[in-house]
Amino acid sequence: METRKVYKIATLGSHSALQILKGAKDEGFKTICVTIPDRVSLYSRFSFIDKIVVIEKYTDFPKVEGQLIKDNAIIIPHGSFVAYLGVENNKKMKVPYYGNKKVLDWESDRKMQRDWLIQSGIPVPRRFKKGEKIDRPIIVKSYGAAGGNGYFFAKNQKDFDRRIKSFKPKDFIVQEYVIGVPLYIHYFYSPISKKLEILSIDKRYESNVDSLGRIPSQNQQGLGIEPSFVVVGNSPLALRESLLAEAFEMGERVVAKSKELISGGLWGPFCLETIITPEQKFSIIEISCRIVAGTNLFINGSPYAALYWDKEVSTGRRIAMEIKDAIKKNKLGKILN
Ligand code: ATP
């Protein structure tokens, strides 16, 4: 197919770049990695990366936009795009960008995000407003915290009152602490086929909360250990089949509601960050509207992706498949911004 040779897939060298670029190459695209000097030695190890563009720091990305446009590049955003460039610079980007930029406003505002989930009929943890009586264990989350840094747990009102005095961030939310298994569902929605797929699922491993159970509670007494939620890695997880139907339906409801709330709606990869209680109820703590790092476990496919495709399909590769399909059907305008 001629057109496939014309478009190149580009991303920022960080986060899930290896997965995205490997997937693009597997689908026949030329690939470009834009990265910082320290990372050149990493990305030059891999033959599926055709070109490395070096910038001094990630925030210099706009400086190479002209070059990327000349190269006919399509940008695939991942977690580092918002983290390093911010929402506004993502919106200003002139290189064709995979995904709906309008979703960024809904995702980055905690209140709008919560409204979207609630209106989609998605169960979310109870939120305590300022001054409202706390009647259960809670987690305090500061705004802009990354990967569970800047959070604390309190078992009741008294505990909260004591800890909040020494908590520095001024912007935070107080949310019911849901006791259960944190599970991250990686979805992919195609506006071309109008189908939603679950491509993979992971569970996070967080320090120290996931290791507290290794020390029996009688031995912990007096140690004053505080749970913390710093992500150190991810492991794959196959969900009980009985919970899968609900997982699909939740994803479909979020997509359907997005079409009402946001012009064009949500498409491409997204993730519902859930906690499953012993009663087997989902509670959704966050939605990420792009490829998430947990998908890196599945560069060579997953048990779920195998249900749709007879080849090894990662989220990165699925994006490239979608772009290829859009080129073939002359629908690129439907998936790029
Ligand atoms: P990221 O943006 O990387 O997803 P984050 O900083 O937004 O991370 P969260 O996903 O909000 O962080 O939460 C980090 C961790 O804190 C979760 O993985 C989970 O272990 C714990 N956590 C957050 N909210 C709750 C909750 N309501 N109940 C129980 N645990 C929670």
Short mmCIF file of C-alpha atoms and ligand atoms in Angstrom, two decimals:
data_model
loop_
_atom_site.label_atom_id
_atom_site.label_comp_id
_atom_site.label_asym_id
_atom_site.label_seq_id
_atom_site.Cartn_x
_atom_site.Cartn_y
_atom_site.Cartn_z
CA MET A 1 0.00 0.00 0.00
CA GLU A 2 1.66 3.22 -1.20
CA THR A 3 0.24 5.65 1.36
CA ARG A 4 1.59 3.62 4.25
CA LYS A 5 5.10 4.49 3.14
CA VAL A 6 4.28 8.17 3.22
CA TYR A 7 3.14 8.49 6.83
CA LYS A 8 5.59 7.97 9.67
CA ILE A 9 4.73 7.26 13.27
CA ALA A 10 6.48 9.46 15.84
CA THR A 11 6.47 9.75 19.60
CA LEU A 12 8.45 11.16 22.48
CA GLY A 13 11.20 8.78 23.66
CA SER A 14 9.84 7.95 27.13
CA HIS A 15 6.95 6.06 28.84
CA SER A 16 5.66 3.56 26.20
CA ALA A 17 7.69 4.69 23.17
CA LEU A 18 9.24 1.26 22.60
CA GLN A 19 5.83 -0.40 22.47
CA ILE A 20 4.34 2.29 20.19
CA LEU A 21 7.24 2.30 17.73
CA LYS A 22 7.62 -1.49 17.67
CA GLY A 23 3.89 -1.77 16.93
CA ALA A 24 4.17 0.85 14.18
CA LYS A 25 7.07 -0.96 12.56
CA ASP A 26 5.22 -4.29 12.75
CA GLU A 27 2.44 -2.62 10.77
CA GLY A 28 4.85 -1.36 8.11
CA PHE A 29 5.35 2.28 9.14
CA LYS A 30 8.64 4.15 9.31
CA THR A 31 9.23 5.36 12.88
CA ILE A 32 10.65 8.46 14.56
CA CYS A 33 11.65 8.83 18.21
CA VAL A 34 12.10 12.34 19.60
CA THR A 35 14.21 12.15 22.73
CA ILE A 36 16.76 13.76 25.04
CA PRO A 37 20.55 13.16 24.84
CA ASP A 38 20.54 10.78 27.85
CA ARG A 39 18.12 8.42 26.15
CA VAL A 40 19.79 8.17 22.75
CA SER A 41 21.82 5.14 23.79
CA LEU A 42 18.61 3.34 24.82
CA TYR A 43 16.60 4.04 21.68
CA SER A 44 19.47 3.46 19.25
CA ARG A 45 19.59 -0.19 20.36
CA PHE A 46 16.40 -1.05 18.50
CA SER A 47 16.20 -1.61 14.77
CA PHE A 48 12.49 -0.79 14.64
CA ILE A 49 13.33 2.87 15.28
CA ASP A 50 14.27 4.44 11.94
CA LYS A 51 15.16 7.93 13.09
CA ILE A 52 16.06 9.56 16.38
CA VAL A 53 15.54 13.30 16.72
CA VAL A 54 17.42 14.75 19.68
CA ILE A 55 16.13 17.67 21.75
CA GLU A 56 17.90 19.13 24.79
CA LYS A 57 14.90 18.63 27.08
CA TYR A 58 11.41 17.19 26.59
CA THR A 59 9.84 20.64 26.81
CA ASP A 60 11.75 21.57 23.61
CA PHE A 61 9.43 19.32 21.61
CA PRO A 62 7.68 22.24 19.82
CA LYS A 63 11.07 23.17 18.27
CA VAL A 64 11.06 20.03 16.10
CA GLU A 65 7.43 20.21 15.04
CA GLY A 66 8.32 21.75 11.65
CA GLN A 67 10.69 18.89 10.94
CA LEU A 68 8.05 16.30 11.93
CA ILE A 69 5.45 17.92 9.70
CA LYS A 70 7.90 17.78 6.76
CA ASP A 71 8.49 14.11 7.57
CA ASN A 72 4.73 13.43 7.35
CA ALA A 73 4.73 12.25 10.95
CA ILE A 74 1.71 11.30 13.01
CA ILE A 75 2.28 11.83 16.74
CA ILE A 76 1.12 9.20 19.21
CA PRO A 77 0.72 10.84 22.63
CA HIS A 78 1.42 8.92 25.86
CA GLY A 79 1.67 9.80 29.57
CA SER A 80 4.82 11.93 29.15
CA PHE A 81 3.11 14.33 26.73
CA VAL A 82 0.85 15.88 29.35
CA ALA A 83 3.45 15.43 32.11
CA TYR A 84 6.20 17.34 30.24
CA LEU A 85 4.32 19.61 27.85
CA GLY A 86 1.09 20.32 29.74
CA VAL A 87 -2.45 20.30 28.38
CA GLU A 88 -2.17 23.65 26.58
CA ASN A 89 0.97 22.72 24.63
CA ASN A 90 -0.64 19.43 23.62
CA LYS A 91 -3.61 21.35 22.30
CA LYS A 92 -1.34 23.75 20.39
CA MET A 93 0.60 20.96 18.68
CA LYS A 94 0.49 21.33 14.90
CA VAL A 95 1.78 17.88 13.94
CA PRO A 96 -1.15 15.51 13.22
CA TYR A 97 -1.98 14.05 16.64
CA TYR A 98 -3.69 10.72 17.25
CA GLY A 99 -6.69 11.10 19.58
CA ASN A 100 -9.22 13.78 20.46
CA LYS A 101 -7.50 16.76 22.10
CA LYS A 102 -10.86 18.02 23.42
CA VAL A 103 -10.88 15.09 25.84
CA LEU A 104 -7.81 16.58 27.59
CA ASP A 105 -9.91 19.27 29.30
CA TRP A 106 -12.33 16.70 30.69
CA GLU A 107 -9.61 14.38 31.84
CA SER A 108 -7.33 16.93 33.49
CA ASP A 109 -10.07 18.53 35.61
CA ARG A 110 -10.91 16.19 38.51
CA LYS A 111 -14.43 17.55 38.81
CA MET A 112 -15.23 17.27 35.10
CA GLN A 113 -13.72 13.80 35.01
CA ARG A 114 -15.86 12.68 37.94
CA ASP A 115 -19.00 14.18 36.35
CA TRP A 116 -18.30 12.30 33.13
CA LEU A 117 -17.88 9.00 35.00
CA ILE A 118 -20.98 9.53 37.15
CA GLN A 119 -23.08 10.51 34.13
CA SER A 120 -21.84 7.32 32.45
CA GLY A 121 -23.26 5.28 35.34
CA ILE A 122 -19.76 4.33 36.53
CA PRO A 123 -19.41 3.62 40.27
CA VAL A 124 -16.91 6.02 41.86
CA PRO A 125 -15.66 6.19 45.48
CA ARG A 126 -17.56 8.55 47.76
CA ARG A 127 -15.97 12.00 47.98
CA PHE A 128 -16.02 14.02 51.20
CA LYS A 129 -16.47 17.77 50.82
CA LYS A 130 -14.64 20.22 53.07
CA GLY A 131 -16.01 20.01 56.62
CA GLU A 132 -18.17 16.96 55.86
CA LYS A 133 -18.05 14.28 58.56
CA ILE A 134 -15.71 11.42 57.69
CA ASP A 135 -17.33 8.12 58.64
CA ARG A 136 -14.98 5.59 57.03
CA PRO A 137 -11.34 5.09 56.00
CA ILE A 138 -10.26 7.73 53.47
CA ILE A 139 -7.38 8.59 51.18
CA VAL A 140 -6.24 12.19 50.76
CA LYS A 141 -4.96 12.99 47.28
CA SER A 142 -3.12 16.16 46.42
CA TYR A 143 -3.64 17.62 42.94
CA GLY A 144 -0.91 16.99 40.44
CA ALA A 145 0.50 14.05 42.43
CA ALA A 146 2.08 11.45 40.18
CA GLY A 147 1.98 7.73 40.68
CA GLY A 148 0.55 7.86 44.19
CA ASN A 149 3.15 10.26 45.62
CA GLY A 150 1.66 12.90 47.93
CA TYR A 151 -1.23 10.74 49.16
CA PHE A 152 -2.07 9.70 52.69
CA PHE A 153 -4.45 7.26 54.31
CA ALA A 154 -6.54 7.95 57.43
CA LYS A 155 -8.75 5.43 59.16
CA ASN A 156 -11.33 7.88 60.58
CA GLN A 157 -12.11 11.55 61.30
CA LYS A 158 -9.74 11.73 64.28
CA ASP A 159 -6.89 10.24 62.31
CA PHE A 160 -7.61 12.65 59.43
CA ASP A 161 -7.70 15.73 61.72
CA ARG A 162 -4.33 14.79 63.18
CA ARG A 163 -2.57 14.11 59.87
CA ILE A 164 -3.97 16.96 57.83
CA LYS A 165 -2.18 19.45 60.12
CA SER A 166 1.21 18.44 58.76
CA PHE A 167 0.06 17.92 55.15
CA LYS A 168 1.66 20.63 53.00
CA PRO A 169 -0.34 20.63 49.71
CA LYS A 170 -3.27 23.03 49.80
CA ASP A 171 -5.20 21.52 46.89
CA PHE A 172 -6.40 18.03 47.68
CA ILE A 173 -9.45 15.79 47.68
CA VAL A 174 -10.68 13.42 50.38
CA GLN A 175 -11.99 10.17 48.98
CA GLU A 176 -13.36 6.99 50.52
CA TYR A 177 -10.56 4.39 50.70
CA VAL A 178 -11.88 1.35 48.84
CA ILE A 179 -10.34 -1.85 50.15
CA GLY A 180 -9.83 -4.28 47.31
CA VAL A 181 -7.65 -5.19 44.36
CA PRO A 182 -6.49 -2.31 42.12
CA LEU A 183 -7.03 -3.36 38.56
CA TYR A 184 -6.33 -1.32 35.41
CA ILE A 185 -8.36 -2.16 32.33
CA HIS A 186 -6.78 -1.17 29.00
CA TYR A 187 -9.46 -0.43 26.43
CA PHE A 188 -9.32 0.53 22.78
CA TYR A 189 -12.22 2.18 20.98
CA SER A 190 -12.29 2.44 17.20
CA PRO A 191 -14.59 5.14 15.80
CA ILE A 192 -14.10 3.48 12.41
CA SER A 193 -15.41 0.02 13.34
CA LYS A 194 -17.40 1.50 16.27
CA LYS A 195 -16.16 -1.36 18.44
CA LEU A 196 -14.67 -1.38 21.91
CA GLU A 197 -11.96 -3.90 22.74
CA ILE A 198 -10.32 -4.78 26.04
CA LEU A 199 -6.71 -5.33 25.02
CA SER A 200 -5.12 -6.12 28.38
CA ILE A 201 -5.37 -5.75 32.14
CA ASP A 202 -2.71 -5.09 34.75
CA LYS A 203 -2.36 -4.74 38.46
CA ARG A 204 0.01 -2.22 39.96
CA TYR A 205 2.61 -3.02 42.55
CA GLU A 206 2.91 -0.16 45.00
CA SER A 207 5.36 0.46 47.78
CA ASN A 208 4.78 -0.01 50.59
CA VAL A 209 1.04 -0.75 50.58
CA ASP A 210 1.40 -4.01 48.65
CA SER A 211 4.04 -5.38 50.97
CA LEU A 212 2.46 -4.59 54.34
CA GLY A 213 0.79 -8.01 54.39
CA ARG A 214 4.22 -9.65 54.49
CA ILE A 215 4.62 -8.57 58.09
CA PRO A 216 1.86 -9.94 60.35
CA SER A 217 -0.15 -7.20 62.05
CA GLN A 218 1.04 -8.18 65.56
CA ASN A 219 4.62 -7.54 64.41
CA GLN A 220 3.66 -4.21 62.88
CA GLN A 221 2.20 -2.91 66.11
CA GLY A 222 4.21 -0.01 67.48
CA LEU A 223 6.24 0.41 64.30
CA GLY A 224 4.06 3.31 63.13
CA ILE A 225 4.17 2.21 59.50
CA GLU A 226 2.15 4.48 57.20
CA PRO A 227 0.82 3.03 53.95
CA SER A 228 2.19 4.75 50.82
CA PHE A 229 1.17 4.26 47.20
CA VAL A 230 4.28 4.79 45.13
CA VAL A 231 4.08 2.72 41.95
CA VAL A 232 7.13 0.52 41.41
CA GLY A 233 5.86 -1.74 38.63
CA ASN A 234 2.98 -3.56 37.03
CA SER A 235 2.02 -7.19 36.70
CA PRO A 236 -0.44 -8.84 34.31
CA LEU A 237 -3.77 -10.04 35.55
CA ALA A 238 -6.54 -12.11 34.00
CA LEU A 239 -9.90 -11.01 35.34
CA ARG A 240 -12.49 -13.50 36.58
CA GLU A 241 -14.57 -14.15 33.51
CA SER A 242 -17.75 -13.33 35.40
CA LEU A 243 -16.52 -9.74 35.82
CA LEU A 244 -15.58 -9.24 32.19
CA ALA A 245 -19.07 -8.44 30.91
CA GLU A 246 -19.31 -5.54 33.32
CA ALA A 247 -15.81 -4.37 32.39
CA PHE A 248 -16.88 -4.16 28.73
CA GLU A 249 -20.16 -2.43 29.55
CA MET A 250 -18.44 0.20 31.71
CA GLY A 251 -16.06 1.02 28.84
CA GLU A 252 -18.94 1.25 26.38
CA ARG A 253 -20.91 3.58 28.64
CA VAL A 254 -17.90 5.89 29.07
CA VAL A 255 -17.46 6.07 25.27
CA ALA A 256 -21.18 6.61 24.64
CA LYS A 257 -21.37 9.43 27.20
CA SER A 258 -18.21 11.05 25.81
CA LYS A 259 -19.99 11.44 22.46
CA GLU A 260 -22.69 13.50 24.18
CA LEU A 261 -20.35 15.58 26.35
CA ILE A 262 -17.30 16.12 24.16
CA SER A 263 -17.37 17.04 20.48
CA GLY A 264 -16.14 13.93 18.63
CA GLY A 265 -16.02 11.86 21.84
CA LEU A 266 -13.26 9.61 23.16
CA TRP A 267 -11.39 7.28 20.83
CA GLY A 268 -8.23 5.18 20.81
CA PRO A 269 -6.69 3.70 23.96
CA PHE A 270 -7.96 4.57 27.43
CA CYS A 271 -7.82 2.98 30.85
CA LEU A 272 -10.26 2.67 33.72
CA GLU A 273 -8.38 2.48 36.99
CA THR A 274 -10.58 0.35 39.21
CA ILE A 275 -10.59 -1.25 42.61
CA ILE A 276 -12.59 -4.48 43.01
CA THR A 277 -14.08 -5.11 46.42
CA PRO A 278 -14.67 -8.54 48.05
CA GLU A 279 -18.32 -8.16 46.97
CA GLN A 280 -16.96 -8.08 43.41
CA LYS A 281 -18.01 -4.51 42.86
CA PHE A 282 -15.94 -2.17 40.72
CA SER A 283 -15.07 1.26 42.04
CA ILE A 284 -13.41 3.55 39.49
CA ILE A 285 -10.75 5.91 40.81
CA GLU A 286 -9.62 7.46 37.54
CA ILE A 287 -9.83 7.41 33.75
CA SER A 288 -6.70 7.90 31.63
CA CYS A 289 -7.54 8.82 28.06
CA ARG A 290 -4.45 7.49 26.32
CA ILE A 291 -2.03 4.56 26.31
CA VAL A 292 -0.98 3.78 29.91
CA ALA A 293 2.36 2.37 31.09
CA GLY A 294 0.76 -0.91 32.25
CA THR A 295 0.28 -1.86 28.58
CA ASN A 296 4.09 -2.23 28.32
CA LEU A 297 3.67 -5.70 29.80
CA PHE A 298 1.95 -6.78 26.62
CA ILE A 299 4.33 -5.83 23.80
CA ASN A 300 3.91 -9.37 22.48
CA GLY A 301 0.13 -9.43 22.90
CA SER A 302 -2.15 -10.48 25.71
CA PRO A 303 -4.78 -13.15 26.43
CA TYR A 304 -7.47 -10.56 25.62
CA ALA A 305 -5.94 -9.16 22.42
CA ALA A 306 -5.63 -12.78 21.23
CA LEU A 307 -9.42 -13.04 21.32
CA TYR A 308 -9.70 -10.56 18.44
CA TRP A 309 -6.48 -10.86 16.48
CA ASP A 310 -4.47 -13.77 15.09
CA LYS A 311 -1.21 -11.95 15.72
CA GLU A 312 0.55 -10.40 18.70
CA VAL A 313 -1.25 -7.11 19.24
CA SER A 314 -0.15 -4.60 21.88
CA THR A 315 -1.97 -1.32 22.43
CA GLY A 316 0.85 0.37 20.50
CA ARG A 317 0.37 -1.98 17.56
CA ARG A 318 -3.42 -1.59 17.73
CA ILE A 319 -2.98 2.18 17.27
CA ALA A 320 -0.84 1.57 14.18
CA MET A 321 -3.45 -0.90 12.84
CA GLU A 322 -6.13 1.74 13.29
CA ILE A 323 -4.09 4.39 11.47
CA LYS A 324 -3.39 1.94 8.66
CA ASP A 325 -7.08 1.11 8.38
CA ALA A 326 -8.00 4.81 8.39
CA ILE A 327 -5.49 5.50 5.59
CA LYS A 328 -6.94 2.64 3.55
CA LYS A 329 -10.51 3.84 4.05
CA ASN A 330 -9.59 7.50 3.62
CA LYS A 331 -10.78 8.29 7.15
CA LEU A 332 -7.63 9.66 8.73
CA GLY A 333 -9.49 12.90 9.52
CA LYS A 334 -11.72 10.91 11.87
CA ILE A 335 -8.89 9.87 14.18
CA LEU A 336 -6.33 12.70 14.01
CA ASN A 337 -6.47 16.19 15.48
P1 ATP B 1 -1.53 7.80 37.83
O1 ATP B 1 -1.81 9.14 37.27
O2 ATP B 1 -0.20 7.23 37.52
O3 ATP B 1 -2.65 6.83 37.60
P2 ATP B 1 -2.15 8.96 40.34
O4 ATP B 1 -1.12 9.78 40.99
O5 ATP B 1 -3.27 9.63 39.65
O6 ATP B 1 -1.46 7.94 39.40
P3 ATP B 1 -4.08 7.28 41.51
O7 ATP B 1 -4.25 6.40 40.35
O8 ATP B 1 -5.15 8.24 41.82
O9 ATP B 1 -2.70 8.03 41.43
O10 ATP B 1 -3.81 6.41 42.80
C1 ATP B 1 -2.55 5.85 43.14
C2 ATP B 1 -2.80 4.64 44.02
O11 ATP B 1 -3.45 5.03 45.24
C3 ATP B 1 -3.75 3.62 43.40
O12 ATP B 1 -3.09 2.75 42.55
C4 ATP B 1 -4.33 2.93 44.62
O13 ATP B 1 -3.47 1.95 45.15
C5 ATP B 1 -4.41 4.04 45.62
N1 ATP B 1 -5.75 4.65 45.62
C6 ATP B 1 -6.13 5.78 45.00
N2 ATP B 1 -7.43 6.05 45.26
C7 ATP B 1 -7.87 5.07 46.06
C8 ATP B 1 -9.14 4.79 46.70
N3 ATP B 1 -10.18 5.58 46.56
N4 ATP B 1 -9.20 3.68 47.48
C9 ATP B 1 -8.13 2.87 47.64
N5 ATP B 1 -6.92 3.09 47.09
C10 ATP B 1 -6.79 4.17 46.31
#
